[in-house]
Amino acid sequence: MKDKYSQTGEGSVIRRILRTIPNKDKWCVEFGAWDGLYRSNTAGLIEKGYSAVLIEGDRAKFRELQRNHSRNPRVIGMNRFVGFSREDNLDTILEGTPIPRDFDFLSVDIDGNDYHVWEAVRKYMPKAVCIEFNPTIPTGLEFVQPADPSVNQGASLTSVVKLARRKGYELVAVLRFNAFFVRRDLYHHFKVKDNSVETLRKNQDDVTHLFVGYDGRVFLRGR
């Protein structure tokens, strides 16, 4: 499933999701966008004519992003850190752009506060969302790091799925590091019989297990 840009086949999943969704506006957003190409979940869409808002906090990487998309007037680059306060959440950042409130696709990948950043998005309701989870956490376990920009622990897939359902989204696919959701009003187009975490999460190579022997010795297995 690997493709030209994304890390573990995300681009192929995204294209299939967007082929299934009706009435697309051809807008996407990615933050943690890096240089706009490396391990990008939106570069393939941009090549196919999508307009995009690409947000990267690192100044040096943002300059590379600008160079990589300098000839494309459909790409809006922003050198910002997306947070979860009123001043820096995604709602506030996107207000000054022409992007629709229900744009097609959002990619969230910031290695830590992904959960809290998505939770803070209220005004915008993208049709599809890709969000990173911590793949070392076993399926079924709930864990969310503190809402703190200095912490990089992430959240479990189970916790991200519970957040998504509170926000009106349903799980449609899971890859090694990322979960994919669509708005509940669009979910029926996907004909998914069972979208439980246990069914859709096929790869658990990164999971770490801790258990205790009858003699009290503690064991670690997995990654």
mmCIF file of C-alpha atoms in Angstrom:
data_model
loop_
_atom_site.group_PDB
_atom_site.id
_atom_site.type_symbol
_atom_site.label_atom_id
_atom_site.label_comp_id
_atom_site.label_asym_id
_atom_site.label_seq_id
_atom_site.Cartn_x
_atom_site.Cartn_y
_atom_site.Cartn_z
ATOM 1 C CA MET A 1 0.000 0.000 0.000
ATOM 2 C CA LYS A 2 2.977 2.335 0.009
ATOM 3 C CA ASP A 3 2.816 5.334 -2.248
ATOM 4 C CA LYS A 4 5.045 8.191 -3.349
ATOM 5 C CA TYR A 5 4.881 10.385 -0.251
ATOM 6 C CA SER A 6 3.160 8.943 2.804
ATOM 7 C CA GLN A 7 4.837 6.787 5.430
ATOM 8 C CA THR A 8 2.947 3.476 5.436
ATOM 9 C CA GLY A 9 0.388 3.660 2.641
ATOM 10 C CA GLU A 10 -1.744 6.476 4.041
ATOM 11 C CA GLY A 11 -2.039 8.098 0.622
ATOM 12 C CA SER A 12 -3.723 5.022 -0.852
ATOM 13 C CA VAL A 13 -6.258 4.914 1.980
ATOM 14 C CA ILE A 14 -6.938 8.650 1.690
ATOM 15 C CA ARG A 15 -7.570 8.381 -2.056
ATOM 16 C CA ARG A 16 -9.996 5.509 -1.536
ATOM 17 C CA ILE A 17 -11.851 7.422 1.194
ATOM 18 C CA LEU A 18 -12.149 10.520 -0.972
ATOM 19 C CA ARG A 19 -13.351 8.484 -3.956
ATOM 20 C CA THR A 20 -16.172 7.210 -1.747
ATOM 21 C CA ILE A 21 -17.224 10.575 -0.316
ATOM 22 C CA PRO A 22 -19.718 12.533 -2.500
ATOM 23 C CA ASN A 23 -19.807 16.301 -3.101
ATOM 24 C CA LYS A 24 -16.133 17.076 -2.561
ATOM 25 C CA ASP A 25 -14.746 20.645 -2.519
ATOM 26 C CA LYS A 26 -11.094 19.613 -3.135
ATOM 27 C CA TRP A 27 -9.614 21.343 -0.061
ATOM 28 C CA CYS A 28 -7.295 19.711 2.471
ATOM 29 C CA VAL A 29 -5.342 20.702 5.588
ATOM 30 C CA GLU A 30 -2.202 19.166 7.058
ATOM 31 C CA PHE A 31 -0.332 20.288 10.139
ATOM 32 C CA GLY A 32 2.897 18.852 11.199
ATOM 33 C CA ALA A 33 3.358 19.301 7.429
ATOM 34 C CA TRP A 34 7.192 19.206 7.615
ATOM 35 C CA ASP A 35 8.598 20.209 4.189
ATOM 36 C CA GLY A 36 5.292 19.577 2.423
ATOM 37 C CA LEU A 37 6.552 16.392 0.743
ATOM 38 C CA TYR A 38 8.357 14.034 3.148
ATOM 39 C CA ARG A 39 5.884 11.567 4.661
ATOM 40 C CA SER A 40 3.109 13.900 3.557
ATOM 41 C CA ASN A 41 -0.535 12.822 3.613
ATOM 42 C CA THR A 42 -1.594 15.682 1.347
ATOM 43 C CA ALA A 43 1.159 16.021 -1.302
ATOM 44 C CA GLY A 44 -0.515 13.418 -3.494
ATOM 45 C CA LEU A 45 -3.825 15.281 -3.281
ATOM 46 C CA ILE A 46 -2.131 18.565 -4.160
ATOM 47 C CA GLU A 47 -0.632 16.919 -7.258
ATOM 48 C CA LYS A 48 -4.172 15.922 -8.262
ATOM 49 C CA GLY A 49 -5.424 19.516 -8.074
ATOM 50 C CA TYR A 50 -6.382 19.945 -4.442
ATOM 51 C CA SER A 51 -6.076 23.304 -2.715
ATOM 52 C CA ALA A 52 -4.339 23.041 0.641
ATOM 53 C CA VAL A 53 -3.460 24.757 3.885
ATOM 54 C CA LEU A 54 -0.100 23.371 5.049
ATOM 55 C CA ILE A 55 0.964 24.323 8.585
ATOM 56 C CA GLU A 56 4.456 23.709 9.968
ATOM 57 C CA GLY A 57 5.899 25.077 13.202
ATOM 58 C CA ASP A 58 9.607 24.553 12.518
ATOM 59 C CA ARG A 59 10.961 27.601 10.700
ATOM 60 C CA ALA A 60 13.626 25.776 8.683
ATOM 61 C CA LYS A 61 11.206 23.068 7.531
ATOM 62 C CA PHE A 62 8.625 25.709 6.697
ATOM 63 C CA ARG A 63 11.106 27.441 4.372
ATOM 64 C CA GLU A 64 11.589 24.096 2.604
ATOM 65 C CA LEU A 65 7.807 23.735 2.395
ATOM 66 C CA GLN A 66 7.593 27.167 0.755
ATOM 67 C CA ARG A 67 10.247 26.225 -1.788
ATOM 68 C CA ASN A 68 8.617 22.909 -2.593
ATOM 69 C CA HIS A 69 5.238 24.515 -3.301
ATOM 70 C CA SER A 70 6.369 27.961 -4.471
ATOM 71 C CA ARG A 71 4.876 27.522 -7.947
ATOM 72 C CA ASN A 72 1.483 26.375 -6.752
ATOM 73 C CA PRO A 73 -0.969 29.217 -5.997
ATOM 74 C CA ARG A 74 -3.429 26.709 -4.511
ATOM 75 C CA VAL A 75 -1.152 26.016 -1.513
ATOM 76 C CA ILE A 76 -1.384 28.275 1.534
ATOM 77 C CA GLY A 77 1.629 27.796 3.800
ATOM 78 C CA MET A 78 1.663 28.853 7.454
ATOM 79 C CA ASN A 79 4.578 28.865 9.883
ATOM 80 C CA ARG A 80 2.530 28.200 13.018
ATOM 81 C CA PHE A 81 2.236 25.738 15.868
ATOM 82 C CA VAL A 82 -1.323 24.449 16.134
ATOM 83 C CA GLY A 83 -2.478 24.215 19.724
ATOM 84 C CA PHE A 84 -5.655 23.821 21.734
ATOM 85 C CA SER A 85 -6.182 27.294 23.202
ATOM 86 C CA ARG A 86 -8.465 29.981 21.791
ATOM 87 C CA GLU A 87 -5.420 31.822 20.422
ATOM 88 C CA ASP A 88 -3.758 28.956 18.553
ATOM 89 C CA ASN A 89 -6.340 26.280 17.806
ATOM 90 C CA LEU A 90 -7.115 25.220 14.247
ATOM 91 C CA ASP A 91 -10.405 27.128 14.177
ATOM 92 C CA THR A 92 -8.565 30.387 14.834
ATOM 93 C CA ILE A 93 -5.774 29.652 12.361
ATOM 94 C CA LEU A 94 -8.111 28.732 9.492
ATOM 95 C CA GLU A 95 -10.428 31.726 9.990
ATOM 96 C CA GLY A 96 -8.282 33.888 7.731
ATOM 97 C CA THR A 97 -8.298 31.422 4.830
ATOM 98 C CA PRO A 98 -10.933 30.749 2.151
ATOM 99 C CA ILE A 99 -11.221 27.073 3.089
ATOM 100 C CA PRO A 100 -14.799 25.764 3.529
ATOM 101 C CA ARG A 101 -16.011 24.786 7.010
ATOM 102 C CA ASP A 102 -16.609 21.212 5.811
ATOM 103 C CA PHE A 103 -13.458 20.797 3.710
ATOM 104 C CA ASP A 104 -12.613 17.332 2.433
ATOM 105 C CA PHE A 105 -9.620 16.133 4.426
ATOM 106 C CA LEU A 106 -7.632 16.935 7.591
ATOM 107 C CA SER A 107 -4.311 15.318 8.549
ATOM 108 C CA VAL A 108 -3.126 15.652 12.179
ATOM 109 C CA ASP A 109 0.439 14.533 12.954
ATOM 110 C CA ILE A 110 2.339 16.387 15.684
ATOM 111 C CA ASP A 111 3.702 13.492 17.789
ATOM 112 C CA GLY A 112 2.030 14.316 21.078
ATOM 113 C CA ASN A 113 -0.957 16.590 21.509
ATOM 114 C CA ASP A 114 -2.821 15.320 18.418
ATOM 115 C CA TYR A 115 -5.804 14.302 20.593
ATOM 116 C CA HIS A 116 -6.111 17.672 22.324
ATOM 117 C CA VAL A 117 -5.630 19.655 19.122
ATOM 118 C CA TRP A 118 -8.417 17.781 17.335
ATOM 119 C CA GLU A 119 -10.667 18.012 20.397
ATOM 120 C CA ALA A 120 -10.308 21.822 20.256
ATOM 121 C CA VAL A 121 -11.598 22.003 16.646
ATOM 122 C CA ARG A 122 -15.258 23.022 16.846
ATOM 123 C CA LYS A 123 -16.111 25.309 13.913
ATOM 124 C CA TYR A 124 -14.631 23.163 11.140
ATOM 125 C CA MET A 125 -16.028 19.700 10.361
ATOM 126 C CA PRO A 126 -13.868 18.090 7.670
ATOM 127 C CA LYS A 127 -15.421 15.183 5.866
ATOM 128 C CA ALA A 128 -12.460 12.884 6.591
ATOM 129 C CA VAL A 129 -9.698 12.964 9.223
ATOM 130 C CA CYS A 130 -6.391 11.122 9.554
ATOM 131 C CA ILE A 131 -4.874 11.353 13.027
ATOM 132 C CA GLU A 132 -1.803 9.765 14.563
ATOM 133 C CA PHE A 133 -2.040 7.536 17.647
ATOM 134 C CA ASN A 134 0.652 5.969 19.818
ATOM 135 C CA PRO A 135 1.128 2.485 18.278
ATOM 136 C CA THR A 136 2.949 1.044 21.299
ATOM 137 C CA ILE A 137 -0.277 1.099 23.362
ATOM 138 C CA PRO A 138 -2.346 -2.119 23.231
ATOM 139 C CA THR A 139 -5.810 -2.098 21.681
ATOM 140 C CA GLY A 140 -8.513 -1.516 24.284
ATOM 141 C CA LEU A 141 -6.343 0.542 26.624
ATOM 142 C CA GLU A 142 -7.328 4.157 27.206
ATOM 143 C CA PHE A 143 -4.501 6.686 27.497
ATOM 144 C CA VAL A 144 -4.265 10.386 26.696
ATOM 145 C CA GLN A 145 -1.196 12.460 27.504
ATOM 146 C CA PRO A 146 -1.626 15.744 29.416
ATOM 147 C CA ALA A 147 -2.586 18.783 27.331
ATOM 148 C CA ASP A 148 0.923 20.172 27.469
ATOM 149 C CA PRO A 149 3.049 21.331 24.492
ATOM 150 C CA SER A 150 6.220 20.139 26.264
ATOM 151 C CA VAL A 151 4.974 16.526 26.470
ATOM 152 C CA ASN A 152 5.287 14.020 23.607
ATOM 153 C CA GLN A 153 3.484 10.836 24.653
ATOM 154 C CA GLY A 154 0.450 10.709 22.381
ATOM 155 C CA ALA A 155 -2.841 8.909 22.883
ATOM 156 C CA SER A 156 -4.056 5.360 22.458
ATOM 157 C CA LEU A 157 -6.137 4.350 19.462
ATOM 158 C CA THR A 158 -9.060 3.479 21.727
ATOM 159 C CA SER A 159 -9.029 6.961 23.263
ATOM 160 C CA VAL A 160 -8.831 8.637 19.847
ATOM 161 C CA VAL A 161 -11.799 6.575 18.613
ATOM 162 C CA LYS A 162 -13.867 7.609 21.646
ATOM 163 C CA LEU A 163 -13.018 11.260 20.981
ATOM 164 C CA ALA A 164 -13.956 10.865 17.309
ATOM 165 C CA ARG A 165 -17.364 9.431 18.162
ATOM 166 C CA ARG A 166 -18.067 12.306 20.544
ATOM 167 C CA LYS A 167 -17.219 14.669 17.692
ATOM 168 C CA GLY A 168 -19.525 12.904 15.231
ATOM 169 C CA TYR A 169 -17.047 10.684 13.356
ATOM 170 C CA GLU A 170 -16.732 6.963 12.690
ATOM 171 C CA LEU A 171 -13.604 4.847 12.195
ATOM 172 C CA VAL A 172 -13.147 3.411 8.689
ATOM 173 C CA ALA A 173 -9.476 2.289 8.579
ATOM 174 C CA VAL A 174 -6.376 1.857 10.737
ATOM 175 C CA LEU A 175 -2.749 1.687 9.628
ATOM 176 C CA ARG A 176 0.370 1.241 11.742
ATOM 177 C CA PHE A 177 0.486 4.815 13.077
ATOM 178 C CA ASN A 178 -2.711 6.461 11.876
ATOM 179 C CA ALA A 179 -6.469 6.128 12.226
ATOM 180 C CA PHE A 180 -8.927 7.316 9.565
ATOM 181 C CA PHE A 181 -12.377 8.702 10.292
ATOM 182 C CA VAL A 182 -15.292 10.051 8.274
ATOM 183 C CA ARG A 183 -18.155 12.204 9.446
ATOM 184 C CA ARG A 184 -21.064 10.139 10.672
ATOM 185 C CA ASP A 185 -23.411 11.498 8.017
ATOM 186 C CA LEU A 186 -21.058 10.059 5.363
ATOM 187 C CA TYR A 187 -20.289 6.750 7.056
ATOM 188 C CA HIS A 188 -23.070 4.784 5.308
ATOM 189 C CA HIS A 189 -21.261 5.215 1.972
ATOM 190 C CA PHE A 190 -18.437 2.934 3.197
ATOM 191 C CA LYS A 191 -20.465 -0.215 3.871
ATOM 192 C CA VAL A 192 -18.229 -1.160 6.841
ATOM 193 C CA LYS A 193 -19.836 -4.078 8.666
ATOM 194 C CA ASP A 194 -17.707 -3.834 11.820
ATOM 195 C CA ASN A 195 -15.652 -0.734 12.562
ATOM 196 C CA SER A 196 -14.499 -1.781 16.015
ATOM 197 C CA VAL A 197 -10.870 -1.102 16.899
ATOM 198 C CA GLU A 198 -10.300 -4.814 17.396
ATOM 199 C CA THR A 199 -11.427 -5.569 13.826
ATOM 200 C CA LEU A 200 -9.773 -2.726 11.936
ATOM 201 C CA ARG A 201 -6.401 -2.632 13.692
ATOM 202 C CA LYS A 202 -4.459 -5.359 11.898
ATOM 203 C CA ASN A 203 -0.873 -4.281 12.659
ATOM 204 C CA GLN A 204 0.249 -4.432 16.281
ATOM 205 C CA ASP A 205 3.987 -4.823 15.712
ATOM 206 C CA ASP A 206 4.735 -1.795 17.895
ATOM 207 C CA VAL A 207 2.665 -2.866 20.894
ATOM 208 C CA THR A 208 4.449 -3.393 24.213
ATOM 209 C CA HIS A 209 3.047 -5.851 26.762
ATOM 210 C CA LEU A 210 3.900 -6.078 30.457
ATOM 211 C CA PHE A 211 2.877 -9.079 32.544
ATOM 212 C CA VAL A 212 3.757 -10.828 35.806
ATOM 213 C CA GLY A 213 4.765 -14.454 36.382
ATOM 214 C CA TYR A 214 3.326 -16.468 39.241
ATOM 215 C CA ASP A 215 6.584 -15.872 41.083
ATOM 216 C CA GLY A 216 6.153 -12.099 40.891
ATOM 217 C CA ARG A 217 8.748 -11.503 38.189
ATOM 218 C CA VAL A 218 7.781 -8.762 35.709
ATOM 219 C CA PHE A 219 8.183 -9.408 31.966
ATOM 220 C CA LEU A 220 8.141 -7.110 28.945
ATOM 221 C CA ARG A 221 7.330 -8.455 25.512
ATOM 222 C CA GLY A 222 6.899 -6.817 22.111
ATOM 223 C CA ARG A 223 8.506 -3.569 21.104
#
